Coordinates of C-alpha atoms and ligand atoms in Angstrom, one line a residue:
M481 CA -3.3 34.7 -13.6
R482 CA -4.2 31.2 -12.7
F483 CA -7.1 31.7 -10.1
S484 CA -6.5 30.6 -6.6
F485 CA -7.9 30.7 -3.0
N486 CA -5.5 30.4 0.0
T487 CA -6.0 26.6 2.4
Q488 CA -5.4 28.9 5.0
Q489 CA -7.8 31.2 4.7
L490 CA -10.4 28.2 4.1
C491 CA -8.9 27.2 7.6
R492 CA -9.5 29.4 9.4
V493 CA -13.7 28.8 8.6
F494 CA -13.6 25.7 10.1
I495 CA -12.3 27.0 13.5
S496 CA -16.3 26.3 14.3
L497 CA -16.1 22.6 12.9
P498 CA -16.1 20.4 16.2
A499 CA -12.4 18.8 17.1
A500 CA -11.0 15.7 15.5
G501 CA -12.1 12.7 16.8
R502 CA -11.9 9.8 15.3
W503 CA -8.5 9.0 15.9
R504 CA -8.6 5.0 17.4
A505 CA -5.2 3.5 18.0
A506 CA -6.1 1.3 16.0
Q507 CA -3.8 0.2 12.9
S508 CA -3.6 0.9 9.3
R509 CA -4.0 -2.3 6.7
L510 CA 0.0 -1.2 6.6
F511 CA 0.8 -2.1 10.2
C512 CA 0.1 -5.2 10.9
S513 CA 1.6 -8.2 12.6
S514 CA 1.9 -12.0 11.2
P515 CA -1.7 -13.9 11.7
S516 CA -2.1 -16.3 14.6
S517 CA -3.1 -20.2 14.3
S518 CA -6.2 -19.8 15.5
D519 CA -7.3 -17.0 13.5
Q520 CA -6.0 -19.0 10.3
E521 CA -8.0 -21.9 11.6
K522 CA -11.5 -21.0 11.3
P523 CA -13.3 -21.6 7.9
R524 CA -15.8 -19.3 6.4
A525 CA -17.6 -22.9 5.6
S526 CA -19.8 -21.4 2.3
M527 CA -17.7 -20.0 0.6
L528 CA -14.8 -22.8 0.7
R529 CA -17.9 -24.6 -0.4
H530 CA -19.0 -22.5 -2.9
L531 CA -15.5 -22.0 -4.4
T532 CA -14.2 -25.6 -4.1
S533 CA -17.8 -26.9 -6.2
K534 CA -16.4 -24.4 -8.6
I535 CA -13.3 -25.1 -9.0
K536 CA -14.3 -28.7 -9.3
A537 CA -16.8 -27.8 -11.9
T538 CA -14.5 -25.7 -14.3
G539 CA -11.4 -26.2 -13.1
P540 CA -8.8 -23.9 -11.5
V541 CA -9.8 -20.2 -11.0
T542 CA -8.2 -17.1 -11.8
V543 CA -6.8 -14.9 -9.2
A544 CA -9.3 -11.9 -9.9
E545 CA -11.9 -14.5 -10.2
Y546 CA -11.1 -15.8 -6.7
M547 CA -10.8 -12.0 -5.2
R548 CA -14.3 -11.2 -6.9
E549 CA -15.8 -13.9 -5.4
V550 CA -14.3 -13.6 -1.8
L551 CA -15.0 -10.0 -1.6
T552 CA -18.4 -9.2 -3.4
N553 CA -20.4 -12.6 -3.8
P554 CA -23.7 -10.7 -3.4
V555 CA -24.6 -13.8 -1.0
T556 CA -21.2 -14.4 1.0
G557 CA -19.2 -11.4 -0.3
Y558 CA -16.5 -10.2 2.9
Y559 CA -17.4 -6.3 1.4
V560 CA -21.2 -7.8 1.6
K561 CA -21.6 -9.0 5.0
N562 CA -19.7 -7.0 6.8
D563 CA -18.7 -3.9 8.9
M564 CA -14.6 -4.6 8.6
L565 CA -13.4 -1.1 9.5
G566 CA -12.3 0.2 12.2
P567 CA -10.5 -1.1 16.1
D568 CA -13.1 -3.7 15.9
G569 CA -13.3 -4.5 12.3
D570 CA -9.8 -5.6 9.9
F571 CA -8.2 -2.8 8.9
I572 CA -8.3 0.9 9.7
T573 CA -8.6 3.6 6.7
S574 CA -7.5 7.1 7.3
P575 CA -11.0 8.8 7.0
E576 CA -11.4 7.1 10.0
I577 CA -8.8 8.2 12.0
S578 CA -9.4 12.2 11.8
Q579 CA -11.8 14.3 10.3
I580 CA -8.9 16.7 9.0
F581 CA -8.2 13.9 6.2
G582 CA -11.7 14.7 4.7
E583 CA -11.7 18.5 5.5
L584 CA -8.9 18.5 3.4
I585 CA -10.3 16.6 0.6
G586 CA -13.3 18.7 1.0
V587 CA -11.2 21.7 0.3
W588 CA -9.2 20.3 -2.7
I589 CA -12.8 19.6 -4.0
I590 CA -14.3 23.1 -4.0
S591 CA -11.0 24.3 -5.4
E592 CA -11.7 22.5 -8.4
W593 CA -14.9 22.9 -8.7
M594 CA -14.1 26.9 -8.8
G595 CA -11.7 25.8 -11.1
A596 CA -13.9 24.9 -13.6
G597 CA -15.3 28.3 -13.9
Q598 CA -18.3 27.6 -10.7
P599 CA -20.4 24.8 -13.1
K600 CA -23.8 25.5 -11.8
Q601 CA -23.9 21.9 -11.4
L602 CA -21.0 19.5 -8.8
Q603 CA -21.7 15.6 -8.6
L604 CA -20.0 15.1 -5.7
V605 CA -19.7 10.9 -6.3
E606 CA -17.6 8.2 -4.1
L607 CA -16.5 5.1 -5.2
G608 CA -16.6 2.6 -1.8
P609 CA -17.8 4.9 0.7
G610 CA -17.0 2.5 3.9
R611 CA -18.5 4.0 6.4
G612 CA -19.6 7.4 5.1
S613 CA -17.2 9.3 7.0
L614 CA -15.0 10.8 4.1
C615 CA -18.0 12.1 2.8
S616 CA -19.6 13.3 5.6
D617 CA -16.3 15.5 6.3
V618 CA -16.7 16.4 3.3
L619 CA -20.6 17.6 3.3
R620 CA -19.0 19.4 6.4
V621 CA -16.7 21.8 4.9
F622 CA -19.4 22.3 1.6
S623 CA -21.9 23.2 4.3
Q624 CA -19.4 26.2 6.3
L625 CA -18.3 27.6 2.8
R626 CA -21.9 27.3 1.2
S627 CA -21.9 31.2 0.9
V628 CA -18.7 29.7 -2.0
F629 CA -21.5 27.4 -4.0
G630 CA -23.3 30.6 -4.6
G631 CA -26.6 29.1 -6.6
A632 CA -25.0 26.3 -8.1
T633 CA -26.4 22.7 -6.9
V634 CA -24.8 20.2 -5.5
S635 CA -26.2 16.5 -5.3
V636 CA -24.2 13.1 -3.6
H637 CA -23.9 9.7 -5.7
L638 CA -22.3 6.7 -3.8
V639 CA -21.4 4.0 -5.8
E640 CA -21.4 0.6 -3.2
V641 CA -21.9 -2.7 -3.7
S642 CA -22.3 -3.6 0.1
P643 CA -25.7 -3.0 1.4
V644 CA -24.5 -3.7 5.0
L645 CA -22.0 -0.4 4.4
S646 CA -24.7 1.5 2.4
R647 CA -26.8 1.4 5.6
L648 CA -24.1 3.1 7.7
Q649 CA -23.4 5.3 4.9
S650 CA -27.1 6.1 5.1
Q651 CA -26.7 6.3 9.0
S652 CA -24.3 8.5 8.8
L653 CA -25.4 10.9 6.4
T654 CA -29.5 11.3 6.6
G655 CA -29.2 9.9 9.7
N656 CA -31.1 7.2 8.5
S657 CA -33.4 8.7 6.9
S658 CA -32.6 7.4 3.0
Q659 CA -35.6 4.7 1.5
E660 CA -34.9 1.3 -0.4
A661 CA -35.8 1.4 -4.4
D662 CA -38.5 -1.1 -4.5
S663 CA -37.2 -3.7 -6.9
E664 CA -33.3 -4.9 -7.3
D665 CA -33.2 -4.1 -10.7
E666 CA -33.7 -0.3 -10.1
P667 CA -30.8 1.7 -10.6
V668 CA -30.9 3.5 -7.6
Y669 CA -31.0 1.1 -5.3
R670 CA -31.3 3.7 -2.0
H671 CA -31.7 7.3 -1.8
G672 CA -32.2 10.2 1.0
E673 CA -31.6 13.3 1.8
T674 CA -29.1 14.8 4.6
A675 CA -29.8 17.4 6.4
A676 CA -28.7 20.6 4.7
G677 CA -31.0 18.7 1.7
L678 CA -28.4 17.5 -0.5
P679 CA -29.9 14.6 -2.3
V680 CA -27.6 11.6 -2.3
S681 CA -28.5 8.2 -4.4
W682 CA -26.7 4.7 -3.9
Y683 CA -25.7 2.9 -7.1
R684 CA -24.0 -1.0 -7.9
R685 CA -22.3 0.1 -10.5
L686 CA -20.4 3.5 -11.5
D687 CA -21.9 3.8 -14.8
D688 CA -26.1 3.8 -13.6
V689 CA -24.1 7.2 -11.5
P690 CA -26.1 10.1 -14.2
A691 CA -23.7 11.9 -16.4
G692 CA -22.7 15.9 -15.5
F693 CA -19.8 17.5 -14.1
S694 CA -18.8 15.4 -11.4
I695 CA -15.3 15.2 -9.0
F696 CA -15.4 11.7 -8.1
L697 CA -13.4 10.3 -5.1
A698 CA -11.9 6.8 -4.8
H699 CA -10.2 6.3 -1.2
E700 CA -8.9 2.8 -0.5
F701 CA -11.2 1.7 -3.4
F702 CA -9.0 0.3 -5.8
D703 CA -7.2 -1.8 -4.0
A704 CA -10.0 -3.8 -2.8
L705 CA -10.4 -4.8 -7.2
P706 CA -9.8 -8.2 -8.7
I707 CA -6.4 -8.7 -9.7
H708 CA -4.8 -10.8 -12.5
K709 CA -1.4 -12.6 -11.0
F710 CA 1.3 -13.4 -13.9
Q711 CA 4.4 -15.3 -13.8
R712 CA 7.3 -15.0 -16.5
T713 CA 8.6 -19.2 -17.4
V714 CA 10.7 -20.1 -19.5
K715 CA 7.9 -20.3 -21.8
G716 CA 7.0 -16.7 -21.5
W717 CA 4.0 -15.5 -18.9
R718 CA 1.8 -17.8 -17.5
E719 CA -1.1 -16.8 -14.8
V720 CA -1.6 -17.6 -11.1
M721 CA -4.8 -18.8 -10.5
V722 CA -6.2 -20.8 -7.3
D723 CA -6.8 -24.8 -7.4
I724 CA -7.8 -27.2 -4.7
D725 CA -4.9 -28.3 -2.6
P726 CA -4.8 -32.9 -3.5
E727 CA -3.8 -33.3 -0.4
K728 CA -6.3 -31.2 1.7
P729 CA -9.6 -31.2 0.2
D730 CA -10.5 -28.8 2.1
R731 CA -7.8 -26.0 1.3
L732 CA -6.7 -24.2 -1.2
R733 CA -3.5 -23.5 -2.8
F734 CA -2.0 -21.4 -6.2
V735 CA -1.1 -22.9 -9.2
M736 CA 0.1 -21.8 -12.6
A737 CA -1.4 -22.5 -15.8
P738 CA 0.2 -24.7 -18.1
S739 CA -0.3 -22.6 -21.4
P740 CA -2.0 -18.8 -22.3
T741 CA -4.7 -17.6 -20.9
P742 CA -7.0 -14.7 -22.3
A743 CA -5.9 -12.6 -19.5
S744 CA -1.6 -13.5 -19.6
S745 CA -2.0 -13.0 -23.6
T746 CA -3.9 -9.7 -23.3
L747 CA -3.0 -7.9 -20.0
V748 CA 0.9 -8.4 -19.9
Q749 CA 3.0 -5.6 -21.9
A750 CA 5.4 -7.0 -24.5
D751 CA 8.1 -4.3 -22.7
E752 CA 7.5 -5.9 -19.3
R753 CA 10.8 -5.8 -17.6
R754 CA 9.5 -7.5 -14.3
G755 CA 9.1 -11.3 -13.2
H756 CA 5.6 -10.9 -12.1
V757 CA 3.5 -8.6 -11.9
E758 CA -0.5 -8.1 -11.0
V759 CA -2.8 -6.5 -13.4
C760 CA -6.2 -4.7 -11.8
A761 CA -8.1 -5.3 -15.2
E762 CA -11.2 -3.8 -13.8
G763 CA -9.8 -1.2 -12.2
G764 CA -8.3 -0.1 -15.4
V765 CA -12.0 -0.6 -16.9
I766 CA -13.1 2.1 -14.1
V767 CA -10.8 4.3 -14.9
Q768 CA -11.6 4.8 -18.5
Q769 CA -14.9 5.6 -17.3
L770 CA -13.5 8.0 -15.8
A771 CA -11.5 10.0 -17.6
R772 CA -14.4 9.9 -20.8
R773 CA -16.8 10.9 -18.0
I774 CA -14.6 13.7 -17.0
A775 CA -13.9 14.4 -20.5
A776 CA -17.0 14.8 -22.0
D777 CA -18.7 16.6 -18.7
G778 CA -15.8 18.1 -16.7
G779 CA -14.7 17.1 -13.2
A780 CA -11.9 15.7 -11.9
A781 CA -10.9 12.3 -9.9
L782 CA -9.1 11.7 -7.0
I783 CA -7.4 8.4 -5.8
A784 CA -6.1 7.9 -2.9
D785 CA -4.2 4.7 -1.9
Y786 CA -1.4 3.1 -1.8
G787 CA 0.8 1.4 -4.5
H788 CA 3.3 1.6 -6.7
D789 CA 4.5 3.2 -10.5
G790 CA 4.9 -0.4 -12.0
T791 CA 7.6 -1.3 -9.9
K792 CA 6.2 -4.7 -7.2
T793 CA 5.3 -7.4 -8.0
D794 CA 3.5 -9.7 -5.8
T795 CA 1.7 -7.8 -3.6
F796 CA -1.5 -9.2 -3.0
R797 CA -2.1 -9.6 0.9
G798 CA -5.4 -10.3 3.3
F799 CA -6.1 -8.8 6.5
K800 CA -8.6 -9.8 9.4
G801 CA -8.3 -8.1 13.0
H802 CA -5.5 -6.0 11.8
Q803 CA -3.4 -8.7 11.3
L804 CA -1.6 -10.0 8.0
H805 CA -3.7 -13.0 7.0
D806 CA -3.4 -15.7 4.3
V807 CA -5.3 -14.5 1.5
L808 CA -5.6 -18.8 0.8
S809 CA -7.2 -19.6 4.1
S810 CA -10.5 -19.0 5.5
P811 CA -11.9 -16.9 2.0
G812 CA -15.1 -15.2 2.8
S813 CA -13.7 -14.2 6.5
A814 CA -11.0 -11.7 5.7
D815 CA -10.3 -8.4 3.5
L816 CA -8.3 -9.1 0.2
T817 CA -6.2 -6.6 -1.1
A818 CA -3.5 -5.3 -3.3
D819 CA -1.3 -2.8 -3.9
V820 CA -3.1 -0.2 -6.8
D821 CA -0.2 -0.4 -9.9
F822 CA -0.9 4.3 -10.8
S823 CA 1.2 3.5 -14.1
Y824 CA -1.1 1.1 -15.5
L825 CA -4.3 3.7 -14.1
R826 CA -2.2 6.0 -15.9
R827 CA -1.9 4.1 -19.2
M828 CA -5.9 3.1 -19.1
A829 CA -7.1 7.2 -18.6
G830 CA -5.1 7.4 -22.1
G831 CA -4.5 10.9 -23.5
G832 CA -8.7 12.7 -22.6
V833 CA -7.7 13.7 -19.4
A834 CA -4.4 15.1 -17.8
C835 CA -2.9 12.5 -15.1
L836 CA -1.5 14.1 -12.7
G837 CA 0.6 12.2 -9.5
P838 CA 1.3 9.8 -7.3
V839 CA 2.4 12.4 -4.7
T840 CA 2.9 11.2 -1.2
Q841 CA -0.3 11.4 0.9
R842 CA 1.9 13.2 3.5
T843 CA 2.9 15.8 0.5
F844 CA -0.9 16.0 -0.5
L845 CA -1.9 16.8 2.9
K846 CA 0.9 19.3 3.8
N847 CA -0.2 21.3 0.4
M848 CA -3.5 21.7 1.3
G849 CA -2.7 22.8 4.4
I850 CA -2.6 20.0 7.5
D851 CA -0.7 22.3 9.8
S852 CA -2.4 25.5 9.6
R853 CA -5.5 23.3 10.4
L854 CA -3.8 20.9 12.8
Q855 CA -3.3 24.6 14.9
V856 CA -6.5 25.7 14.5
L857 CA -7.6 22.8 16.3
L858 CA -5.0 22.9 18.8
R859 CA -6.2 26.6 19.5
N860 CA -9.5 26.0 20.2
C861 CA -9.1 22.8 22.5
S862 CA -7.8 22.8 25.9
D863 CA -8.3 18.9 26.7
P864 CA -5.4 17.4 27.3
T865 CA -6.8 13.9 25.7
T866 CA -8.3 15.4 22.8
R867 CA -5.0 17.5 22.5
K868 CA -2.7 14.4 22.1
Q869 CA -5.6 12.8 20.3
L870 CA -5.1 15.2 17.8
T871 CA -1.4 15.6 17.5
G872 CA -1.6 12.0 17.4
S873 CA -4.3 11.0 14.2
Y874 CA -1.5 14.2 12.3
D875 CA 1.2 12.0 13.0
M876 CA -0.2 8.6 11.4
L877 CA -1.9 10.9 8.4
T878 CA 1.5 12.4 7.5
N879 CA 4.7 10.2 9.3
P880 CA 6.7 9.1 6.7
A881 CA 7.5 5.8 8.5
K882 CA 3.5 5.3 8.9
M883 CA 0.8 6.1 6.8
G884 CA 2.4 9.4 5.1
E885 CA 4.6 8.1 2.7
R886 CA 2.5 4.3 2.0
F887 CA 0.1 6.2 0.8
H888 CA -0.3 8.4 -2.6
F889 CA -2.6 10.5 -4.6
F890 CA -3.7 10.8 -8.1
S891 CA -5.8 12.6 -9.9
L892 CA -7.7 12.6 -13.3
L893 CA -8.0 16.4 -14.2
H894 CA -10.3 18.1 -17.9
H895 CA -7.6 19.3 -19.6
S896 CA -9.5 22.7 -19.5
R897 CA -8.0 22.9 -15.8
L898 CA -4.1 23.2 -16.8
A899 CA -4.7 26.1 -19.4
K900 CA -4.7 29.0 -18.2
P901 CA -8.6 29.3 -16.6
K902 CA -11.0 32.3 -16.7
K903 CA -11.3 34.8 -14.4
P904 CA -14.7 33.4 -12.3
D905 CA -17.1 35.8 -11.5
G906 CA -18.4 37.0 -8.0
L907 CA -16.4 35.3 -5.9
K908 CA -16.5 36.6 -2.7
L909 CA -12.7 35.3 -1.9
E910 CA -11.4 37.1 -4.5
K911 CA -12.2 40.4 -3.2
K912 CA -9.1 39.9 -1.0
K913 CA -6.1 42.3 -2.2
S914 CA -3.1 40.4 -1.2
P915 CA -3.9 36.4 0.0
A916 CA -1.4 35.0 2.3
P917 CA 1.0 33.3 0.1
L918 CA 0.3 29.9 -0.8
P919 CA 1.5 26.6 0.8
A920 CA 4.6 25.6 -0.6
A921 CA 4.2 22.3 -3.4
P922 CA 7.6 21.2 -2.9
Y923 CA 6.3 18.6 -5.8
W924 CA 6.4 20.8 -9.4
P925 CA 2.7 19.6 -10.2
L926 CA 0.4 19.7 -7.0
S927 CA 0.3 23.1 -7.6
F928 CA -1.9 22.1 -10.5
L929 CA -3.3 19.0 -8.4
V930 CA -4.2 21.7 -5.4
F931 CA -4.0 25.0 -6.2
Ligands
SAH1744 N1 -13.7 4.1 1.4 C1 -13.9 3.7 2.5 C2 -13.5 2.2 2.2 C3 -12.6 1.8 2.0 S1 -12.9 -0.3 2.0 C4 -12.8 4.5 3.6 O1 -11.3 4.7 2.7 O2 -12.7 4.4 5.1 C5 -13.8 -0.5 0.3 C6 -15.1 -0.1 0.1 O3 -15.4 -0.4 -1.3 C7 -15.7 -0.3 1.0 O4 -16.7 0.5 1.0 C8 -16.6 -1.8 -0.3 O5 -18.0 -2.2 0.0 C9 -16.4 -0.9 -1.8 N2 -16.4 -1.2 -2.4 C10 -15.5 -2.6 -2.9 N3 -15.9 -3.6 -3.9 C11 -16.9 -2.6 -4.8 C12 -16.8 -2.4 -6.4 N4 -16.8 -3.6 -6.6 N5 -18.2 -1.9 -6.1 C13 -18.2 -1.2 -5.5 N6 -17.5 -1.1 -4.1 C14 -17.0 -1.5 -3.5

């Protein structure tokens, strides 16, 4: 029989955790209104100047190049310079809305580690950790359930391009006790230790994270990676490029490449039916790396983001101050994002790993026991304001009209995870003769994904 343990049992263990307190009334990137004209009129002069000189020198740039420069240019990039998360920033994410989100992902990680036969080493690897809230909530679960880990060694590895955000992550995970590397060339550019003594290392690239059994998390990471845009024309697929507007030299505009580009010749599928497609080649490469690592060393990856399964067309958009923002206006002052194409990620993962999902955030969280967790927290909380916050954040995360159905969970698993597992030794939770029934799994792959 497949080994499983019960989320509701685990939820009971969390009674001593603080009540979910990060709920904010702010909106996620999905529920923003249109930009105000004043927002549009504040140009980020240095980024615009950099882009216009580049275009003058070498011609129009691809949308992917534009997005990469705007978001992650090492000097003026949006992610490199800003803390964009939260009510005072440009958007808010699920881990910032409620701690329950990260706690349930913590349970998922432990479940995957157990399902893999409790390897002696567990690397928790997060791509794009933002403020470090998700990781911090996961580690609190690890600490509450430390008896489950026995003698296993846990280490934390963060892939983060932003020095500003890496400092915030250090604050949240190590109480600001981390140290920067002496040289910029070091693959680990910052390292520290959590209060519980777990080592934390920061890298700029996934490639630099050491090999070993790992659970990878990527929450709202893939949507920030550069996309190429292609338009079907009577002459075939043409790439959409960014050029200087000839009428207004301090403005940018979209143009169509007159002939095929290397990207339009290689990235569009031969049987593509849509008239316009966005392809995130960088995301494809990262998924290939994840798949290779999982196949070689064991582990799993959980990718959570807004997206579609190869059906949507033009999803490229900007966000600034919780409002939609023109993607070409004031580059560097606003977040740029595009829906994740999970069908592309699945294709890039190849056959070396099992791909499950995408399932909706609502389904994932319900299957992970969010209702039980909410009840436990409400039972232990008498303050009416906190109770209102708890139910409000639950609604934001799970309501189909809010984040419940727009966000999706997609996972890569080692093939052995879906085979009949070996019975783990010495597991305390297993001593229970008749565990409570598992939460219903309305979407069949989730019964594998979760338990
Ligand atoms: N996961 C967090 C933050 C999402 S915002 C949350 O859900 O709250 C995107 C994150 O990815 C930021 O931390 C940003 O700095 C990081 N990021 C963006 N592009 C990156 C890249 N190419 N390499 C590494 N990190 C990147």
